[in-house]
Tab-separated table of C-alpha atoms in Angstrom:
chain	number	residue	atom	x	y	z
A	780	UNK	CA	136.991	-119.053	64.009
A	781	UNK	CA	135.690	-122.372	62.886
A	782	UNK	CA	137.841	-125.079	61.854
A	783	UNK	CA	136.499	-127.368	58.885
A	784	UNK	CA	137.645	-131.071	58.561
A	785	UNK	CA	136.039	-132.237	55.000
A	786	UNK	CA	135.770	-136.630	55.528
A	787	UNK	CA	134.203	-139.232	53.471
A	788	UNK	CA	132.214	-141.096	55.657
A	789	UNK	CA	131.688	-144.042	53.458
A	790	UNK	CA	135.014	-144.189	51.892
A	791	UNK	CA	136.000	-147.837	51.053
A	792	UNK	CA	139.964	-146.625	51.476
A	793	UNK	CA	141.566	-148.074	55.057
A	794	UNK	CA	144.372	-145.517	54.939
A	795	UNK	CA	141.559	-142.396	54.111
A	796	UNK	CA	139.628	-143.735	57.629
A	797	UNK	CA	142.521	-144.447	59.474
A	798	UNK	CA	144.118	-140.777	58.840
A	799	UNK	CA	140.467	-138.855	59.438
A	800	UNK	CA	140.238	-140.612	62.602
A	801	UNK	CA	143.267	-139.433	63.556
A	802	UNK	CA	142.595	-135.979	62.606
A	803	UNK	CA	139.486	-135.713	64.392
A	804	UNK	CA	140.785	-137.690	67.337
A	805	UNK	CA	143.996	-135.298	68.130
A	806	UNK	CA	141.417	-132.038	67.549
A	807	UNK	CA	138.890	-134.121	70.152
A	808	UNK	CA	141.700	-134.732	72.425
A	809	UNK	CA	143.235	-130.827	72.462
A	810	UNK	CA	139.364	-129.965	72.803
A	811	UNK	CA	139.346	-127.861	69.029
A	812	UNK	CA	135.667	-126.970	68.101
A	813	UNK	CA	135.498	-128.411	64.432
A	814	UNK	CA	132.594	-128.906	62.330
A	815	UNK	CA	133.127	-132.083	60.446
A	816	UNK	CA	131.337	-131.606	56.608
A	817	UNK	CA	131.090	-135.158	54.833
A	818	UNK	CA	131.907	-134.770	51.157
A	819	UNK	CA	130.846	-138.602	50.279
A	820	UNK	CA	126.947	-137.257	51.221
A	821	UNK	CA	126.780	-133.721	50.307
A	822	UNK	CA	127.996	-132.745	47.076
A	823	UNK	CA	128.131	-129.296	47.775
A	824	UNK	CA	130.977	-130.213	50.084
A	825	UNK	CA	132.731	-131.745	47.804
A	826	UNK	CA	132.932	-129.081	45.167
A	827	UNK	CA	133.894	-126.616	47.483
A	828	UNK	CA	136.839	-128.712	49.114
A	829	UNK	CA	137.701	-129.150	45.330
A	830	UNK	CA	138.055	-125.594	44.404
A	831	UNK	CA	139.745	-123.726	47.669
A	832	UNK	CA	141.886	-126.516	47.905
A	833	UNK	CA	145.069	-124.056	46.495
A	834	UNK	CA	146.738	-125.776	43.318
A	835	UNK	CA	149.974	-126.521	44.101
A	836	UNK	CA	148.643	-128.224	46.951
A	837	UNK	CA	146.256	-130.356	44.909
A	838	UNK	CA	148.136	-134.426	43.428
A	839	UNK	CA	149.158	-134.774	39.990
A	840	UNK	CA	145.663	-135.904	39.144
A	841	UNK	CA	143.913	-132.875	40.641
A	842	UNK	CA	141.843	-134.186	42.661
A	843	UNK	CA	141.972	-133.668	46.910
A	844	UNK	CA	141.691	-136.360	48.618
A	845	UNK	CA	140.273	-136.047	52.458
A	846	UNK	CA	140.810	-135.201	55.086
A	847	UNK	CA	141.700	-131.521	54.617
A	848	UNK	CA	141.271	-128.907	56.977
A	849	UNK	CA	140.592	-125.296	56.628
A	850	UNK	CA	139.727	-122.642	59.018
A	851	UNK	CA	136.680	-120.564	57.832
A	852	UNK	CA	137.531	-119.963	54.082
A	853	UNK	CA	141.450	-120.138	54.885
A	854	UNK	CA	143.008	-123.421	54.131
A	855	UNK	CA	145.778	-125.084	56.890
A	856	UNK	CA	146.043	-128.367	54.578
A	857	UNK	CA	146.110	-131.744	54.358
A	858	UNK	CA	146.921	-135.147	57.050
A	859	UNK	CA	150.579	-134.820	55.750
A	860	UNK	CA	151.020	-130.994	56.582
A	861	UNK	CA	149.177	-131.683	60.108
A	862	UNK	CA	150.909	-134.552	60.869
A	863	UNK	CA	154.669	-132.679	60.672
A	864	UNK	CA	152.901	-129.887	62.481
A	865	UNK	CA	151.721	-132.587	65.568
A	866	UNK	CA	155.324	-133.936	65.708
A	867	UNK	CA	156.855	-130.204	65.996
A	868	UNK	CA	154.132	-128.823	68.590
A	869	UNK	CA	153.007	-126.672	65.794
A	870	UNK	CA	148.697	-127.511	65.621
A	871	UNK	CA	147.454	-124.537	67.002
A	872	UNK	CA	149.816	-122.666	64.560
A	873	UNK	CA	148.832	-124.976	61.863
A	874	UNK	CA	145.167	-124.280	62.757
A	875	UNK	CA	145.916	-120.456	62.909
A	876	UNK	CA	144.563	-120.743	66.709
A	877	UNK	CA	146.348	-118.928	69.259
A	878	UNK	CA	147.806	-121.417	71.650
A	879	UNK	CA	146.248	-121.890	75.347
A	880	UNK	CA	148.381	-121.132	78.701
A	881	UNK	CA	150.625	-123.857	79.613
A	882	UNK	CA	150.532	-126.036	76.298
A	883	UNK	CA	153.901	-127.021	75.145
A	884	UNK	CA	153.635	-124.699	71.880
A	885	UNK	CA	152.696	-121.691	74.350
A	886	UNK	CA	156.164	-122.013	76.082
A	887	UNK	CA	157.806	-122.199	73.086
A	888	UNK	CA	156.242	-118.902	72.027
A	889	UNK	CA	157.052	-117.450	74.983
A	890	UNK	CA	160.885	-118.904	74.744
A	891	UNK	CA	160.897	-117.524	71.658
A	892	UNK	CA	159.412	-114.012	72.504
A	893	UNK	CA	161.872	-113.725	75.275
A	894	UNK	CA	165.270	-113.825	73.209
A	895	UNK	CA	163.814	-111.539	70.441
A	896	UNK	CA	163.038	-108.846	73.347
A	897	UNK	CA	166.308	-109.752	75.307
A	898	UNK	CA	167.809	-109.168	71.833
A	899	UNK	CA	166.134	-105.659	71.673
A	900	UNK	CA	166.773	-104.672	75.365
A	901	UNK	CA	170.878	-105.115	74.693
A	902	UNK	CA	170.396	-103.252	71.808
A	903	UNK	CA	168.921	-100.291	73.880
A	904	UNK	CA	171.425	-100.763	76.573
A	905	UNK	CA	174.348	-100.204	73.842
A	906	UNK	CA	173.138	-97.435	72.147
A	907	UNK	CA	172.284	-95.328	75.826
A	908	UNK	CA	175.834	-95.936	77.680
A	909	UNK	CA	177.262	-92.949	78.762
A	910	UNK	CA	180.973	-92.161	79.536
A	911	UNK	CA	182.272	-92.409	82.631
A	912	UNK	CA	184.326	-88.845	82.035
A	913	UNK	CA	180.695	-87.122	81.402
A	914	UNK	CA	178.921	-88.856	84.184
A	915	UNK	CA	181.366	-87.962	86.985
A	916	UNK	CA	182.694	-84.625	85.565
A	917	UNK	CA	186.184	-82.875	86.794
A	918	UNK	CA	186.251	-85.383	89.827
A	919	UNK	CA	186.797	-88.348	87.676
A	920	UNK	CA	189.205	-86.548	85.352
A	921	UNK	CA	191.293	-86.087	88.563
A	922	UNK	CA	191.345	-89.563	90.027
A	923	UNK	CA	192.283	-90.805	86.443
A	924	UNK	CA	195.523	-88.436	86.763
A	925	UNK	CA	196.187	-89.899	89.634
A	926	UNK	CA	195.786	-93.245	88.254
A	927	UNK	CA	197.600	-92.520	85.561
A	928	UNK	CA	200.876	-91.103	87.788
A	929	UNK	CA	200.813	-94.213	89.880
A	930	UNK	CA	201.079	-96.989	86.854
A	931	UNK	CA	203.968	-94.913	85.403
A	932	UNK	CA	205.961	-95.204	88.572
A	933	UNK	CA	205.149	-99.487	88.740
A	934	UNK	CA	206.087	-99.492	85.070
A	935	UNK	CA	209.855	-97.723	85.919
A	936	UNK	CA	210.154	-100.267	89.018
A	937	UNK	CA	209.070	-102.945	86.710
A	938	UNK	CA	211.877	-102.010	84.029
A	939	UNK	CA	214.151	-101.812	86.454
A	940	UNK	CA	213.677	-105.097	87.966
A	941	UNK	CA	213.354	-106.709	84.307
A	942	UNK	CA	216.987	-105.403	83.665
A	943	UNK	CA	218.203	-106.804	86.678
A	944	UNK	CA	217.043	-110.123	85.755
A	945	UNK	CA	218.360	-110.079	82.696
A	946	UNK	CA	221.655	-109.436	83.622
A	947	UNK	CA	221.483	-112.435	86.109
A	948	UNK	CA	220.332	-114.731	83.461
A	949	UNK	CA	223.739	-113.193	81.312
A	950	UNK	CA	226.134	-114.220	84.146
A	951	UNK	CA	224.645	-117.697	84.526
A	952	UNK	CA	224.511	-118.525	81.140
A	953	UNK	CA	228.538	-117.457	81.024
A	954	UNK	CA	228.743	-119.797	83.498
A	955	UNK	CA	227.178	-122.499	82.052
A	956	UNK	CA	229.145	-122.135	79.154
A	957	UNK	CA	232.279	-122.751	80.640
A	958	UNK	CA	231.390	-125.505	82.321
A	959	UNK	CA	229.842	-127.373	79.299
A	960	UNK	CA	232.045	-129.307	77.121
A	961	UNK	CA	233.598	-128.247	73.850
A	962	UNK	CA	232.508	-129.990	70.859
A	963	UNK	CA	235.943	-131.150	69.923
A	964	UNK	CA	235.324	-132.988	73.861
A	965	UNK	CA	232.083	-134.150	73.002
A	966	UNK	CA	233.335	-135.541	69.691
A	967	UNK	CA	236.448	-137.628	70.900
A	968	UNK	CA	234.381	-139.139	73.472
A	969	UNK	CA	232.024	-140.542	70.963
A	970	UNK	CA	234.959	-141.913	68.897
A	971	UNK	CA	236.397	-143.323	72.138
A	972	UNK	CA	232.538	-145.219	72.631
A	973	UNK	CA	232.622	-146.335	69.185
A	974	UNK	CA	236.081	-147.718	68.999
A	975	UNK	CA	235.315	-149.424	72.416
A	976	UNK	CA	231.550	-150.901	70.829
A	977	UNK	CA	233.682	-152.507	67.876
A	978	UNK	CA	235.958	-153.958	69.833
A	979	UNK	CA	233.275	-155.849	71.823
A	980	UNK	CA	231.903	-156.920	68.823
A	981	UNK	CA	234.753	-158.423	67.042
A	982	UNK	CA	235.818	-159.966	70.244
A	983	UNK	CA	231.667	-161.604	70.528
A	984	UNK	CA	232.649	-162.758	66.513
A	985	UNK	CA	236.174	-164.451	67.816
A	986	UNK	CA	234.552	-166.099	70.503
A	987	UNK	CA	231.507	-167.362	68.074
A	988	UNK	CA	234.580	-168.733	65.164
A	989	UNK	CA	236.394	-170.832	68.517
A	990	UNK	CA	233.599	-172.219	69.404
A	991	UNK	CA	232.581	-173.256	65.397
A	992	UNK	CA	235.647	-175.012	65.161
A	993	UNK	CA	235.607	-176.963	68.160
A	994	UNK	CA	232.375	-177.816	67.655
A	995	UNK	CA	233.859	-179.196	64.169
A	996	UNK	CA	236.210	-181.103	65.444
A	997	UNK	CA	234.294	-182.726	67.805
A	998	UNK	CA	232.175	-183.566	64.763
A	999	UNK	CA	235.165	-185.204	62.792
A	1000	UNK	CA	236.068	-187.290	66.154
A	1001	UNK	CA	232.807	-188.617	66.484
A	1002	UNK	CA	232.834	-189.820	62.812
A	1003	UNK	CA	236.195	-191.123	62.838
A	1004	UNK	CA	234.970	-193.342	66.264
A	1005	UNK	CA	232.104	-194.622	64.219
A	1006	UNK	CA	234.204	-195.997	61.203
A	1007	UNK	CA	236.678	-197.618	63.585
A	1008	UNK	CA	233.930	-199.786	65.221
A	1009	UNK	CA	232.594	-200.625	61.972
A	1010	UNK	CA	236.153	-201.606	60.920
A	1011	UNK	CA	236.408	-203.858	64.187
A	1012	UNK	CA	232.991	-205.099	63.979
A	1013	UNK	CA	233.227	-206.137	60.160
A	1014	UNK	CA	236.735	-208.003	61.004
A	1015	UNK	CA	235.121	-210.185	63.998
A	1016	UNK	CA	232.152	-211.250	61.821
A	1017	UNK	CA	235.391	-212.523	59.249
A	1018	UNK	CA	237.339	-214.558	61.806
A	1019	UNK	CA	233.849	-216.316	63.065
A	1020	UNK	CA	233.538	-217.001	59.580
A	1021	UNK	CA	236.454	-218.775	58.854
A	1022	UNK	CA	236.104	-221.023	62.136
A	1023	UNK	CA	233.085	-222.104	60.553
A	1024	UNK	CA	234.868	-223.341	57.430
A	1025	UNK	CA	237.612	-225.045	59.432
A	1026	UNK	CA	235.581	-226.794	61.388
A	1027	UNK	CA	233.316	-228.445	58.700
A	1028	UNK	CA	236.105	-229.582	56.649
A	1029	UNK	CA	237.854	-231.415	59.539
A	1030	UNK	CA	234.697	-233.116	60.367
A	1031	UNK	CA	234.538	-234.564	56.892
A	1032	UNK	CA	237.360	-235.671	56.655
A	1033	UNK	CA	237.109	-237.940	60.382
């Protein structure tokens, strides 16, 4: 198998070089034989890249642009296509090359063939079980009696003892039920909590009133103290007053 990579040598595009080098540098570094055929020099190349190019592979304007890669007349496809098939390990399948020993795609393959014949081995193993009953004959048949006798007798003992418990669980749960509290009980003492809540409360709302009034009162005393030192403060500034007057009019007079 020969693997074709058509390139323009002279191309003046920097994305066309850049992608054929790296095309022919991957295929150069996983040691592919290739045969690179220049279509920018040969125009036999060209046409022929043209036409096995398949059409729904071809751009909108019909026209392939390289690199594309074909393996003898089949064609593997373009940079994109070989690009997606380097990220996913995939070259040598995109190249329709079997994969070497020890590559990553070769373990993968081999991952891969694994489960599909695990798959078929389980299959086999379900469809050639045989019955116990036919593999051990009249032997087996008799140990199974046996079996059989032995978990009838647990499953009395185990009845028995269930009963027994169940009974227990009767007389405790009699008396718990005398012991507990009638709801009549359970009700009065919740009145008896309430009553004894509200009476806290309207007690707290006494206490809060006595103190609002005293603190009134002390307000009204404190005013009352302030207007009666006014009152003896205004009359003192009167008397000075007056001594004033007195006192100029009997120095006139002299």
């Amino acid at each position: 198998m020969v693997i074709k990579v058509f390139l323009a040598s002279s191309s003046g595009s920097t994305a066309i070089k850049k992608k054929q080098q790296d095309v022919v540098a991957f295929l150069e570094a996983l040691k592919v034989d290739y045969t690179p055929l220049d279509i920018a020099c040969n125009e036999d190349n060209r046409m022929w890249m043209r036409q096995n190019v398949p059409e729904d592979k071809k751009p909108a304007n019909g026209i392939p642009l390289p690199p594309q890669i074909f393996n003898e007349e089949s064609y593997c496809g373009d940079y994109d296509t070989f690009f997606n098939a380097k990220e996913d390990n995939l070259v040598y399948t995109f190249l329709g090359l079997p994969p070497p020993p020890g590559s990553k795609e070769a373990e993968q393959a081999d991952k891969d063939n694994i489960v599909e014949n695990g798959t078929h081995a389980e299959e086999n193993l379900d469809d050639t079980i045989v019955p116990v009953e036919d593999r051990n004959g009249d032997s087996n048949k008799e140990v199974k009696q046996a079996t059989d006798e032995n978990e009838e007798g647990e499953g009395d003992e185990e009845e028995k003892e269930g009963a027994a418990k169940e009974e227990t669980a009767d007389d405790e749960g009699e008396t718990v039920g005398d012991e507990a509290p009638t709801e009549k009980e359970e009700e009065a003492a919740v009145e008896e909590t309430d009553e004894e809540g509200q009476a806290e409360e309207e007690e707290e709302q006494e206490e809060e009133d006595l103190q609002s009034e005293e603190e009134e009162e002390l307000r009204q005393l404190e005013e009352q103290d302030e207007q009666g030192r006014a009152v003896v403060s205004g009359g003192g500034r009167g008397r000075r007053r007056r001594r004033r007057r007195v006192g100029r009019n009997t120095g006139g007079r002299g």
